[in-house]
Every structure is written in C-alpha cells, then in structure tokens.
XYZ file of C-alpha atoms in Angstrom:
730
model
C 131.826 185.679 93.113
C 129.754 183.639 95.490
C 126.505 185.008 94.081
C 123.659 184.742 91.651
C 123.027 181.043 91.051
C 120.411 180.631 93.750
C 118.973 184.107 93.218
C 118.399 183.714 89.496
C 116.691 180.424 90.167
C 114.264 182.197 92.492
C 113.762 184.965 89.933
C 112.504 182.520 87.330
C 110.604 180.454 89.850
C 107.403 182.337 90.703
C 106.086 180.204 93.516
C 102.626 180.432 95.046
C 99.930 179.001 97.224
C 96.828 180.147 99.048
C 94.709 177.992 101.241
C 91.418 177.704 102.951
C 91.094 174.654 105.128
C 88.833 172.641 102.829
C 90.231 173.566 99.407
C 93.942 174.031 100.024
C 95.075 171.431 97.508
C 92.877 172.857 94.772
C 94.281 176.337 95.271
C 97.818 174.992 95.380
C 97.161 173.310 92.036
C 95.843 176.544 90.484
C 98.777 178.573 91.727
C 101.198 175.963 90.446
C 99.585 176.140 87.012
C 99.856 179.924 86.938
C 103.469 179.826 88.088
C 104.271 177.328 85.356
C 102.579 179.494 82.730
C 104.507 182.564 83.849
C 107.742 180.623 83.692
C 106.932 179.493 80.154
C 106.288 183.106 79.139
C 109.719 184.280 80.294
C 112.348 183.576 77.626
C 115.034 186.014 78.748
C 115.529 188.151 81.811
C 117.842 191.079 82.382
C 118.483 192.419 85.856
C 120.707 194.714 87.912
C 121.477 194.823 91.594
C 123.890 194.557 94.469
C 125.154 191.484 96.323
C 126.860 191.435 99.736
C 128.427 188.212 101.012
C 130.361 187.435 104.178
C 131.365 184.473 106.278
C 131.942 184.651 110.013
C 134.108 182.330 112.103
C 134.056 182.214 115.877
C 135.788 179.788 118.219
C 135.611 179.561 122.001
C 138.725 177.395 122.100
C 141.003 180.064 120.621
C 138.905 183.095 121.616
C 138.271 184.002 117.989
C 135.529 186.166 116.508
C 136.154 187.478 113.022
C 134.726 188.140 109.569
C 136.856 185.851 107.432
C 135.668 187.003 104.027
C 133.543 189.898 102.791
C 132.470 190.741 99.237
C 130.370 193.649 97.969
C 129.382 193.675 94.302
C 127.253 195.768 91.901
C 126.236 193.824 88.811
C 124.187 193.500 85.629
C 122.875 190.085 84.626
C 121.270 188.304 81.718
C 119.474 184.948 81.828
C 118.262 182.989 78.810
C 116.042 179.929 79.036
C 116.712 177.251 79.997
C 119.973 177.876 81.847
C 122.341 180.349 80.182
C 123.498 182.981 82.648
C 125.913 185.880 82.378
C 126.958 188.325 85.074
C 128.777 191.594 84.374
C 130.463 193.013 87.480
C 130.574 196.829 87.519
C 131.960 197.550 90.993
C 133.590 195.069 93.326
C 135.019 195.199 96.841
C 136.598 192.274 98.656
C 137.987 192.043 102.169
C 140.462 189.201 102.382
C 143.727 189.521 104.295
C 145.627 187.141 102.055
C 144.427 188.282 98.649
C 142.905 191.773 98.745
C 142.587 191.986 94.964
C 141.270 188.537 94.239
C 138.099 187.960 92.237
C 136.087 184.991 93.438
C 133.302 183.301 91.584
C 131.817 179.868 91.246
C 130.823 178.721 87.816
C 129.361 175.794 85.881
C 126.460 174.860 88.126
C 123.232 174.012 86.286
C 119.893 175.640 86.992
C 117.155 173.005 87.362
C 113.682 173.422 85.913
C 111.791 175.070 88.806
C 108.526 173.389 87.834
C 109.994 169.903 88.081
C 112.564 169.958 90.834
C 113.363 171.915 93.899
C 115.557 174.468 95.570
C 119.097 175.351 94.681
C 121.748 175.858 97.337
C 124.301 178.421 96.231
C 126.322 178.752 99.422
C 127.610 175.182 99.751
C 128.545 174.106 96.215
C 130.482 171.040 97.335
C 127.169 169.493 98.235
C 126.207 169.119 94.614
C 129.615 168.715 93.013
C 131.281 165.495 91.896
C 134.943 165.780 92.839
C 138.003 163.576 92.459
C 140.301 163.119 95.444
C 143.883 161.853 95.208
C 144.867 159.661 98.145
C 148.237 161.031 99.387
C 149.180 157.594 100.680
C 148.994 155.551 97.483
C 148.372 158.208 94.833
C 145.136 156.553 93.704
C 142.230 158.677 92.562
C 138.750 158.182 93.888
C 135.514 159.887 92.963
C 133.416 161.401 95.732
C 129.780 162.210 95.097
C 128.661 165.205 97.134
C 125.253 165.479 95.539
C 122.516 165.623 98.168
C 118.818 165.002 97.798
C 117.482 168.519 97.442
C 114.506 169.678 99.478
C 111.228 169.384 97.636
C 109.592 172.715 96.802
C 106.193 172.958 98.594
C 104.353 173.839 95.356
C 106.151 171.638 92.858
C 104.294 168.901 91.015
C 103.360 166.182 93.504
C 104.437 168.217 96.521
C 100.894 168.402 97.896
C 101.212 164.778 98.980
C 104.356 165.584 100.949
C 103.486 168.848 102.712
C 101.067 170.217 105.279
C 99.607 173.661 104.540
C 98.064 175.961 107.144
C 96.696 179.499 106.794
C 97.765 181.434 109.887
C 96.736 185.031 109.098
C 95.474 187.491 106.507
C 96.976 190.965 106.152
C 96.772 193.956 103.833
C 99.765 195.120 101.786
C 99.731 197.908 99.195
C 96.011 197.497 98.668
C 96.292 193.743 98.227
C 94.893 190.960 100.371
C 97.822 188.830 101.506
C 97.535 185.415 103.140
C 100.332 183.982 105.269
C 100.645 180.261 104.676
C 102.730 177.990 106.899
C 104.194 174.904 105.236
C 105.922 171.862 106.708
C 106.671 168.344 105.500
C 104.422 165.499 106.581
C 107.341 163.280 107.446
C 110.834 163.718 108.808
C 112.131 161.587 105.931
C 111.156 164.156 103.300
C 113.854 166.753 102.542
C 111.878 169.961 102.587
C 111.355 173.345 104.119
C 109.427 174.768 107.015
C 108.266 178.357 107.094
C 105.936 181.065 105.814
C 104.867 181.927 102.253
C 102.990 185.201 101.685
C 100.368 184.875 98.963
C 98.344 187.391 96.953
C 94.913 185.945 97.724
C 93.286 187.200 94.503
C 96.043 186.740 91.946
C 97.489 183.584 93.549
C 101.065 184.913 93.395
C 103.767 184.555 96.037
C 104.889 188.009 97.145
C 107.402 186.829 99.743
C 108.647 183.893 101.783
C 110.694 183.061 104.842
C 111.611 179.406 105.313
C 114.248 177.122 106.773
C 115.510 173.852 105.328
C 114.392 171.087 107.674
C 117.516 169.013 107.067
C 120.135 171.731 106.942
C 122.311 169.857 109.434
C 122.553 167.017 106.937
C 124.618 169.270 104.677
C 127.426 168.939 107.183
C 126.794 165.265 107.859
C 126.913 164.404 104.158
C 130.050 166.428 103.699
C 131.723 164.583 106.570
C 130.602 161.275 105.109
C 131.978 162.226 101.710
C 135.293 163.115 103.324
C 135.512 159.601 104.746
C 134.731 160.521 108.350
C 133.822 157.259 110.173
C 130.115 156.840 110.867
C 130.692 156.026 114.537
C 132.783 159.191 114.915
C 130.121 161.316 113.209
C 127.696 160.284 115.956
C 129.818 162.124 118.506
C 130.103 165.365 116.556
C 127.878 167.834 118.327
C 126.649 170.587 116.015
C 123.453 172.306 115.005
C 122.958 173.799 111.570
C 120.295 175.838 109.854
C 119.796 177.070 106.300
C 117.310 179.932 106.011
C 116.084 181.831 102.946
C 114.077 185.071 103.019
C 112.540 186.557 99.863
C 110.620 189.766 99.251
C 109.143 190.274 95.769
C 108.020 193.196 93.613
C 105.489 193.277 90.752
C 107.087 193.867 87.321
C 105.061 194.994 84.280
C 101.897 194.289 86.248
C 102.414 190.567 85.526
C 105.532 189.047 87.064
C 106.368 188.877 90.773
C 110.184 188.901 90.893
C 112.498 189.166 93.909
C 113.312 192.604 95.213
C 115.448 191.156 98.018
C 116.846 187.693 98.754
C 118.716 186.742 101.929
C 120.434 183.387 102.419
C 121.741 182.341 105.847
C 123.729 179.218 106.686
C 124.670 178.867 110.367
C 126.632 176.012 111.915
C 127.255 175.793 115.656
C 129.391 173.115 117.285
C 130.853 172.507 120.724
C 133.230 175.451 120.582
C 132.877 177.002 117.135
C 130.419 179.047 115.109
C 130.393 179.436 111.327
C 127.975 181.658 109.465
C 127.547 182.407 105.742
C 125.235 185.177 104.601
C 124.378 186.548 101.176
C 121.999 189.464 100.678
C 120.988 190.437 97.136
C 118.932 193.527 96.294
C 117.640 193.931 92.745
C 117.280 197.454 91.379
C 115.800 196.717 87.916
C 114.377 193.976 85.679
C 113.833 193.586 81.923
C 111.590 190.685 80.959
C 112.106 189.123 77.513
C 114.759 191.665 76.588
C 117.185 191.185 73.714
C 120.508 189.588 74.614
C 123.377 191.810 75.684
C 126.231 192.150 73.224
C 128.434 190.174 75.581
C 125.794 187.608 76.452
C 126.448 183.984 75.640
C 124.174 181.903 73.456
C 123.013 178.506 74.551
C 124.877 175.607 73.016
C 122.910 173.444 70.531
C 123.191 170.422 72.766
C 121.647 172.373 75.638
C 124.714 172.436 77.867
C 124.717 175.003 80.606
C 126.850 178.074 79.976
C 127.783 180.612 82.600
C 130.243 183.449 82.632
C 131.136 186.128 85.139
C 132.782 189.150 83.505
C 134.633 191.724 85.585
C 134.060 194.906 83.591
C 134.316 197.577 86.201
C 132.686 200.966 86.010
C 135.338 203.324 87.465
C 132.779 206.046 88.160
C 130.553 203.677 90.117
C 133.461 202.233 92.098
C 134.616 205.704 93.091
C 131.082 206.621 94.111
C 130.382 203.573 96.299
C 133.793 202.531 97.617
C 136.382 205.314 97.435
C 134.870 207.230 100.331
C 136.372 204.552 102.589
C 139.790 204.988 104.140
C 140.751 201.446 103.109
C 138.210 199.506 101.028
C 140.162 196.250 101.528
C 139.359 196.282 105.254
C 136.112 196.369 107.150
C 135.584 199.447 109.255
C 135.034 198.880 112.950
C 131.393 199.890 112.572
C 130.905 197.371 109.749
C 132.575 194.584 111.725
C 130.570 195.266 114.886
C 127.310 195.413 112.954
C 127.961 192.065 111.254
C 129.187 190.296 114.407
C 126.192 191.595 116.346
C 123.775 190.276 113.707
C 125.528 186.894 113.560
C 125.575 186.398 117.316
C 121.895 187.318 117.516
C 121.170 184.582 114.962
C 123.057 181.988 116.961
C 121.183 182.958 120.121
C 117.915 182.146 118.396
C 119.198 179.226 116.351
C 118.642 176.370 118.795
C 115.141 177.598 119.628
C 114.229 177.947 115.944
C 115.406 174.394 115.249
C 113.183 173.147 118.080
C 110.233 175.095 116.712
C 110.824 173.755 113.223
C 110.909 170.197 114.569
C 107.665 170.730 116.437
C 105.851 171.456 113.170
C 106.321 167.848 112.139
C 103.225 165.970 113.223
C 103.821 162.554 114.727
C 107.547 162.822 114.183
C 109.798 160.625 116.282
C 113.140 162.081 117.312
C 115.840 159.842 118.708
C 118.557 161.937 120.289
C 121.421 159.488 120.442
C 124.901 160.628 121.426
C 124.478 164.258 120.500
C 127.969 165.272 121.437
C 130.436 163.396 123.580
C 129.694 165.534 126.622
C 126.175 166.690 125.888
C 123.554 163.997 126.432
C 124.904 160.540 125.850
C 128.004 160.604 128.016
C 128.680 162.929 130.951
C 131.336 163.004 133.655
C 131.491 164.636 137.079
C 132.926 163.872 140.502
C 129.617 162.598 141.931
C 128.392 160.225 139.207
C 131.691 159.460 137.523
C 130.643 158.524 134.015
C 126.921 158.946 133.438
C 125.271 157.208 130.504
C 122.165 158.962 129.228
C 119.637 158.279 126.489
C 116.773 160.449 125.300
C 113.898 159.832 122.916
C 111.367 162.453 121.881
C 108.109 162.770 119.976
C 106.934 165.966 118.283
C 103.341 166.874 117.624
C 102.415 164.739 120.632
C 98.686 165.132 121.423
C 98.620 168.641 119.875
C 100.551 170.473 117.114
C 103.635 172.512 118.044
C 104.383 170.339 121.043
C 106.919 167.735 122.059
C 107.312 164.945 124.592
C 110.824 163.914 125.669
C 111.629 160.869 127.781
C 115.148 160.418 129.117
C 116.910 157.936 131.330
C 120.433 157.458 132.613
C 122.690 155.719 135.096
C 125.668 156.961 137.126
C 128.461 154.399 137.031
C 130.022 155.501 140.326
C 127.029 156.583 142.413
C 125.029 153.593 141.088
C 121.816 155.589 140.789
C 119.202 155.633 138.035
C 118.062 158.987 136.674
C 114.981 159.844 134.673
C 113.262 162.814 133.066
C 109.848 163.333 131.425
C 109.323 166.710 129.741
C 106.367 168.113 127.769
C 106.538 171.411 125.855
C 103.930 173.385 123.964
C 104.466 176.524 121.843
C 101.784 179.174 121.358
C 101.328 182.137 119.021
C 102.088 182.739 115.367
C 105.770 183.333 116.063
C 105.891 180.729 118.852
C 107.335 183.150 121.367
C 105.344 181.665 124.246
C 106.303 178.248 125.631
C 104.649 176.218 128.389
C 106.664 173.380 129.873
C 106.070 170.605 132.400
C 108.790 168.372 133.771
C 108.937 165.346 136.082
C 112.430 164.305 137.131
C 114.716 162.340 139.409
C 118.299 163.253 138.705
C 121.424 165.106 139.833
C 120.816 168.825 140.275
C 123.010 171.914 140.606
C 122.561 175.693 140.723
C 125.343 176.761 138.357
C 124.287 178.591 135.202
C 124.624 176.863 131.841
C 125.907 180.195 130.514
C 128.751 180.274 133.061
C 129.856 176.697 132.410
C 128.029 174.593 129.801
C 127.530 170.922 130.625
C 129.717 169.713 127.795
C 132.638 171.965 128.804
C 132.287 170.886 132.416
C 132.529 167.253 131.272
C 135.785 167.946 129.407
C 137.161 170.012 132.267
C 136.294 167.298 134.779
C 137.608 164.301 132.874
C 140.786 165.969 131.535
C 141.876 168.570 134.096
C 139.972 167.214 137.117
C 138.234 170.579 137.498
C 134.537 170.049 138.152
C 133.045 173.532 138.408
C 129.606 172.559 139.673
C 128.273 171.565 143.098
C 125.696 168.759 143.102
C 122.791 167.347 145.062
C 120.136 164.762 144.248
C 116.651 166.006 143.477
C 113.301 164.464 142.592
C 110.030 166.238 141.844
C 108.353 168.299 139.144
C 108.264 171.801 137.659
C 105.834 173.894 135.618
C 107.280 176.766 133.629
C 106.419 179.488 131.146
C 108.935 181.075 128.755
C 108.458 184.176 126.645
C 110.872 185.475 123.990
C 110.459 189.227 123.573
C 112.972 189.078 120.707
C 116.164 187.251 119.778
C 118.026 188.822 122.703
C 115.582 189.235 125.583
C 113.933 186.242 127.289
C 111.813 185.763 130.408
C 111.196 182.514 132.260
C 108.997 181.816 135.295
C 108.623 178.430 136.953
C 107.009 176.726 139.924
C 109.209 173.953 141.330
C 108.549 171.212 143.850
C 111.458 168.885 144.600
C 113.067 166.867 147.363
C 116.787 167.593 147.776
C 119.401 165.209 149.208
C 123.171 165.444 149.673
C 125.590 163.944 147.148
C 129.184 162.838 147.793
C 132.360 162.534 145.730
C 132.452 159.051 144.224
C 135.390 159.106 141.816
C 139.027 160.225 141.567
C 139.448 159.525 137.869
C 141.164 162.150 135.705
C 143.126 161.696 132.496
C 145.995 163.930 133.618
C 145.912 163.240 137.357
C 144.872 159.938 138.994
C 146.023 160.609 142.554
C 144.806 164.063 143.552
C 141.184 164.009 144.710
C 138.491 166.235 143.247
C 137.348 169.344 145.062
C 134.925 168.449 147.836
C 131.290 168.392 146.789
C 129.672 170.567 149.497
C 127.028 169.157 151.784
C 123.526 170.623 151.768
C 120.563 170.981 154.083
C 118.219 168.257 152.793
C 114.499 168.820 152.599
C 111.441 169.589 150.510
C 111.724 172.675 148.318
C 108.537 174.292 146.962
C 109.048 177.683 145.380
C 108.959 179.992 142.376
C 111.830 181.263 140.222
C 112.067 184.040 137.654
C 114.865 184.564 135.135
C 115.325 187.562 132.837
C 118.170 187.256 130.315
C 119.504 189.794 127.816
C 122.291 188.616 125.524
C 123.864 190.489 122.606
C 127.256 190.061 120.967
C 128.904 192.413 123.502
C 126.529 192.377 126.493
C 125.251 189.650 128.797
C 122.839 190.633 131.567
C 120.911 188.234 133.806
C 118.635 188.612 136.797
C 117.419 185.603 138.784
C 114.904 185.806 141.627
C 113.749 182.922 143.827
C 111.295 182.655 146.712
C 110.037 179.892 149.001
C 108.533 179.701 152.487
C 107.039 177.230 154.928
C 103.656 178.941 155.211
C 102.486 179.622 151.645
C 104.394 176.953 149.749
C 104.634 174.331 152.517
C 108.370 174.177 151.948
C 111.063 173.102 154.389
C 112.867 176.387 153.636
C 111.984 180.067 154.003
C 114.049 182.569 152.048
C 114.150 184.948 149.112
C 117.172 185.670 146.916
C 118.088 187.817 143.917
C 121.212 187.491 141.814
C 122.345 189.703 138.944
C 125.274 189.365 136.502
C 126.541 191.802 133.874
C 129.325 191.503 131.321
C 130.065 194.235 128.788
C 132.727 194.099 126.045
C 133.999 197.228 124.268
C 136.507 197.185 121.402
C 137.689 200.692 120.471
C 139.840 199.333 117.624
C 141.292 196.096 116.240
C 144.086 195.914 118.813
C 142.298 196.674 122.095
C 139.484 195.185 124.167
C 137.894 196.361 127.422
C 135.773 193.922 129.448
C 133.723 194.937 132.473
C 132.133 192.299 134.711
C 129.842 192.943 137.660
C 127.989 190.395 139.819
C 125.855 190.736 142.924
C 123.562 188.701 145.159
C 121.347 189.385 148.152
C 119.022 187.213 150.231
C 116.544 187.265 153.077
C 115.638 184.486 155.489
C 117.719 181.363 156.097
C 119.456 180.655 152.804
C 120.601 176.981 152.669
C 124.197 176.330 151.521
C 123.097 174.848 148.180
C 121.794 178.353 147.317
C 124.762 180.440 148.541
C 126.633 182.813 146.221
C 130.170 181.809 145.224
C 133.156 183.877 144.091
C 136.385 183.049 142.278
C 138.211 180.624 140.052
C 139.246 179.976 136.473
C 136.963 178.136 134.074
C 137.890 176.057 131.017
C 137.767 178.186 127.830
C 136.560 181.215 129.811
C 139.320 183.800 129.632
C 137.675 186.895 131.071
C 135.477 187.982 133.942
C 137.159 185.698 136.487
C 139.176 186.492 139.585
C 142.251 184.421 138.764
C 144.180 184.840 142.004
C 141.934 182.564 144.058
C 140.670 179.031 143.669
C 137.358 177.918 142.229
C 134.519 179.086 144.505
C 137.076 180.195 147.084
C 134.612 182.536 148.793
C 130.932 182.096 149.521
C 128.089 183.720 151.450
C 124.445 184.729 151.381
C 125.388 188.195 150.098
C 128.064 189.181 147.622
C 129.357 191.836 145.210
C 132.245 191.398 142.768
C 133.583 193.432 139.877
C 136.408 193.180 137.377
C 137.813 195.506 134.697
C 140.185 194.068 132.086
C 142.133 195.529 129.179
C 143.781 193.419 126.466
C 146.126 194.518 123.699
C 147.376 192.526 120.700
C 148.941 194.267 117.714
C 148.478 191.415 115.251
C 145.149 190.476 113.709
C 143.808 186.948 113.310
C 145.354 186.458 109.893
C 148.882 187.344 110.985
C 149.095 183.769 112.235
C 149.244 182.476 108.642
C 151.483 185.147 107.122
C 155.212 184.680 106.698
C 157.141 187.188 108.804
C 160.468 187.332 110.654
C 160.234 185.287 113.837
C 160.611 188.303 116.114
C 157.847 190.224 114.329
C 155.600 187.172 114.262
C 156.133 186.631 118.008
C 155.272 190.239 118.816
C 152.156 190.256 116.631
C 150.894 186.994 118.121
C 151.471 188.022 121.756
C 148.570 189.366 123.800
C 149.025 191.543 126.872
C 146.272 191.816 129.495
C 146.003 193.848 132.675
C 143.117 193.726 135.130
C 141.887 194.896 138.493
C 139.114 193.310 140.526
C 137.421 193.457 143.893
C 134.993 191.184 145.719
C 133.054 191.113 148.954
C 130.956 188.370 150.537
C 129.320 187.825 153.896
C 127.510 184.953 155.573
C 124.825 186.020 158.025
C 124.208 184.157 161.284
C 120.690 183.206 160.187
C 122.030 181.315 157.127
C 125.063 179.785 158.792
C 123.462 178.643 162.029
C 122.238 175.292 160.677
C 125.447 174.311 158.891
C 127.585 173.280 161.877
C 127.248 169.573 161.132
C 127.434 169.904 157.345
C 130.712 169.479 155.490
C 130.508 172.617 153.376
C 132.937 175.536 152.788
C 132.004 178.705 154.713
C 134.914 181.017 153.850
C 133.977 184.642 153.107
C 136.190 187.474 151.884
C 136.464 188.835 155.440
C 136.439 192.390 154.164
C 137.150 193.391 150.577
C 139.293 191.122 148.440
C 141.469 192.997 145.909
C 143.335 191.611 142.939
C 145.611 193.111 140.272
C 147.155 191.174 137.435
C 149.260 191.158 134.291
C 149.217 188.329 131.764
C 151.234 187.521 128.653
C 149.905 184.915 126.270
C 149.270 184.069 122.656
C 146.717 185.766 120.417
C 144.273 182.848 120.746
C 144.563 182.368 124.524
C 145.751 178.789 124.278
C 148.601 179.412 126.719
C 149.105 182.272 129.157
C 151.365 183.365 132.034
C 149.681 185.291 134.849
C 151.410 187.496 137.416
C 148.909 188.366 140.166
C 149.065 190.510 143.285
C 146.277 190.299 145.861
C 145.541 190.811 149.530
C 144.771 187.156 150.191
C 146.197 185.763 153.421
C 147.569 182.715 151.597
C 149.780 184.192 148.819
C 150.245 187.872 148.041
C 151.964 187.228 144.687
C 151.204 184.425 142.262
C 152.909 183.383 139.024
C 150.964 180.751 137.124
C 150.879 179.078 133.720
C 147.479 178.424 132.165
C 146.347 176.201 129.317
C 142.858 176.938 127.935
C 141.999 178.903 131.095
C-alpha cells in the first residue's frame, strides 16, 4: 500500500518551536533538545489507524476527469528503533478498473534519523530511488539516480541559520496556550518548507503543522531530467506543482505529542492536465515502548532496514466497513463527486498559494523565463504575429509579502515594444487581501482568461488560425484590490486609466493554412478611458459563475466615454450517473450610455478544447450588441468509462463503449441600440445582431475523449439551416 513511511517518520519526529522576536533562536534550540530527548526515549511504537489514498487525473485535451486509483485501509503497525517497521492490514478496499483485487505497497525505503536530516516524501518514491534502465535501442543498462536533496526541517540541527521564524498569533486550545509560528527559508536555494507550526507555548511541543514544500515543482523537473528529457525542452514545459503536509497531534501518556491526523497533498498542473495525489491517515491508538508483536520483525545485526506489509484481514471488520456498499470495487457517485470537488478546489487555490509562498522569501529574485511555450515567453496572435516576452520579478521588495515584476516584449509583426511594471502586496494572516498597482503599455483585449486562456489562444492561432480575441493597444495604469473569501469565491475591484488605440491584422501565418486570412480584428473608438471595474467569481468543480460590472463617464472620471455595463455568466454541470452529463450555460449583458465597440457583447463560435457551452452553428463572435442573452442545455451519453479504452474487447463493443452521443438546444438574442452604434459608421467593425431570437438544435457523435466529433446542426440562421461539420479538439 502507498502508506505509512512518511507518517511513521512524523510519529517519531516530535518537532517544535516557539518564538518571541528577540529570543526565537534560543527557544528553537530548547525545543529541539526536548524533541531529541523524546525521540531517544521511544524505543518501540505500536499504532492503529486508517489510511485513505487516491490519485486524480484530469485533462482538458481529452475532456477527462477521473479518480484513477483509490485505496482504503485499516491497519495495525509496529515500529522499532531505528528503522524496523511492520504493517498488518486488517481491512482493505481498492478501486482499480484493471486489477480490483490487487494489493499495492511500497517497501524497502529507509527512515532517516529525524534529528539529523529532514522530511520524507512517501508519495513520489522514484525521487529517492536508484533505478536501472535498459536502453531498448542497444540493450545497455544505465543507472539513474533519482535521489533529490530533501527539504531541511525548520528545527533540525543547524536549521536556524537557514530559516526565518515569525510569531503571527497566539490562541487557546484545550486549556493550553498555543503559538502559531510561520517559517520560511532565508534563500530560494535552500530546499525547505513554508507554512505554520502550532506550538505549545509552555511545554515547547508542536501540536500541529501545515506547510508546503517550497521546491515541490522540482520533483517533476528532477524526474524529467532523470528520464533524459533535454534541458532546453524542460524550459518549455509549463506546469505548477505543490506538495503540502498537514498534521494534527494528540498528547499520549501525558508526555508524547503524536499525530492524530496526517494529510499529504501533491498537486501538479500543466497546460492541459491536472494530477493530484492525496493520502489521509487517522490514528486511533498508540502504544509507546510496547513489546514487539508476535509477527514483528527484529532488526538485523548490521542495522539494515527491514519492512514488511502483511495482509491479514479481519473478516468481521471488512464486513462492517465495506460490505454495506453495493460494489466495494467501485466508487459511488457521491464519493467520486466529493473527491473531484475537493481536488478542483485545491487547483483553484494552487497558483495563488504558490505566489504567496514565494512572497515569503525576503529578497528573493525570480526569473520567469519561458514558462510555457504559449504563456509568457512566446505568444502568437493576428495583430503581433509572434511576440517575444521576458519577465523578471523580485519578492519581498521594500516590504515582506510583496513582489515587484518587470516585463518587456516585442511584437515581430506590429513592430511595437511592450512593457509592464507590477507591484503586489498581501495583507492578513491568511493573505486573503491583495493590493496591486500596474503600469503598462501593451496589447489589450476584453476576453476572459477563463473563456480562452492565453496559452490555448496561442496554440489555436498558430495551428488552426483561430484567434478568439479582439485586440487594441493600451497604455496607462491600474490600481486594484483583490479579496479571497475562500478557495472558490473571489472579489476584485480596480480603478483603470488607459489610452486605447486601434490595432490591425499584421500576419497571415498559420501552420495548417498559409493563404486564408485571419478573422478581421475589429476597429475601436480610440480615446482615454478612466473607470472602475468589479469582478465577482465563484468557481467549483461543477459550477462557474461570474459577474462583471464597469462604469466610466466624462464628468466624474474625465473619460472620453460615458457608459455602464454588467455582464454575467453561469455554467452548471450535473452528472446523474457515470454515463450521463447535463450542462446548462446562461450568459447575459446589459449596458447604459454609449457603449464603444471594444466593450460590446459577443455571441457564438467554437473554442479550442472547449467542448460545451458554445453555440456551434454560427461562427466565432457571429453576433454582437450592447445587450444580449444566450442559453444552452446539453446532454451527453457514453456507456463506456475511461478505462474501457485500455481493455481488450471485440471491436464492435469497444467502438460502442468509446462513442459519445450529445444533443443540445440553444437560443440567443442580441441588440445594438442607436446610441451605441451611432459613432461606428466609419469604423471597420462587425455590427451583426441576432435580428430576433436565434435558435439552434444539434446532435453530435464523437469519441469518449472529444478528440474528434461530427456535428449535425439545425438553426434558423439566414445563411445555412442545416450544417454537418467535423471537429478536431473543438
């Protein structure tokens, strides 16, 4: 089983620190001495508990969201100093489509002395394993060292010279005075952790912790390096990763603080994929310095590590905890939804938490070079052609928990320099409040990053010649405030002052089509924009809801424009079972005053890797206006699950299981008022509205992963009433 190694290490490693500003190091030393003494007093340790492990895989490319592996285990354990460990499994449940009765476990990994070394990563064993690889080309064997430099424990010997310690609060817990201590490494070069340790102020014991590895992304980088991935290619791999550990402890025998609960989270997010590993262990009992179990292993004379996992099931316990389920080898729909919801919430907060962790490094210099082919370093659109961009940032600039980013770029085709200077400052214990200032001269647009991320738009533009955004040049500044109510709900308000100018198409380059021109980049009404914007965003694994409000006028803000606008978007996904999915999408916009064309509301079109919520029977941004409403209801059915794609079946059964059927119905309405359209006579910009209510009905047949799909569409468009189309990744 994928359990125990890390947890037992934490059990025997009673870590602590308490700090006042002027004597932090002295207190850290005292706590370290006590922790070492407690460790020396523990010779054996018996324990019982439950471990739940799962890994989640999601991919935007193939429209995949699934729990790949799930294990639930009740166990007894016995540890003998220095590193003999035995686990006896009493009840075990595994969810694996290819091997429902398999018994997984990792063995033969040593437990380091907690007083001398550091943390132990139990989820990614390849990182500390020496393996031999046989080259399939020549048959030669080569040894690959996957042993990483482990993060230094904040209270290990000598760690006080590597870490910053800060007391952030004092709370009461069960009659005890608890201090919350924030730790972070003094330098980016030190593998370490960043987070909170909760300390018993009187006894100098750690009673809990919540920290993130500051170089978790390097786990992936080192693995890629070990696999022989070229260094230059690794530069262009765009992913974020985090490794988080949460521990809650309980007092045993009035002496030892041992874990009551341990949670490990590893999350990796790339351009189009998400991978998450999670292990949660709850301990129900401890026996300190107990006699060895009859089945326990003795330590070898030479001190070699011995570990054994014994599957000795307790039939009564298994019946009690698992046999109430209809099928214990499959996750129930409630279990799956609960896990996916929790995972998606983590990914929503992941990028922000990485930024916050970076900001704790004082004086740290961050060079963001080529983070993803289409993210920062290299962009492509029909106005700039290829845009080269470089960004350098400094954290802890002027004040703690702040950052300064300086970026510059150049459009190859429009031959214009771009620049950006951004300062951010977090406030509060949980850093939910963010103040941001920005000075810029670059290419702007009003399309949401959620609708079409920059990196996907780059791929869509350069490969399929489908540039989903409409551009204009802008120069000015903004001042904003962000507040995170929780992982799902966010509010942003900003004051913006910028000069806006028209931008033209400057390239026809496309990998699959050199001759056909890009869609026209609409003209705008140029001028000075001074206004305020407010965005409220709620995102969960099955719901996305956004409201954007904007206001400017010539009197109060001295702007060249006078208008107000509100836009709202909702998408809700409901899966009644494994085979069916309902998706409801609703969007609306309303405005007052003379809304310039660069702020109009658009309707229609397919988007790369976006399979739902789009009116497919019309072109991209086919309709526009200063008011709009659109809605779409879709139903998809696919009999086969994700893992049917790797099972051997008759071709006809495989084809049926891997075929997805979708039906949908949608309507849209838009209107352009005279007040907004009156000044656009001499501007080359589309002004087509729905001219009534546009209706669309469709049926599609495609593969389970939405790589390829045939659409049959009926609509009331004046151009084509019936459409048959083939789609790839759209």
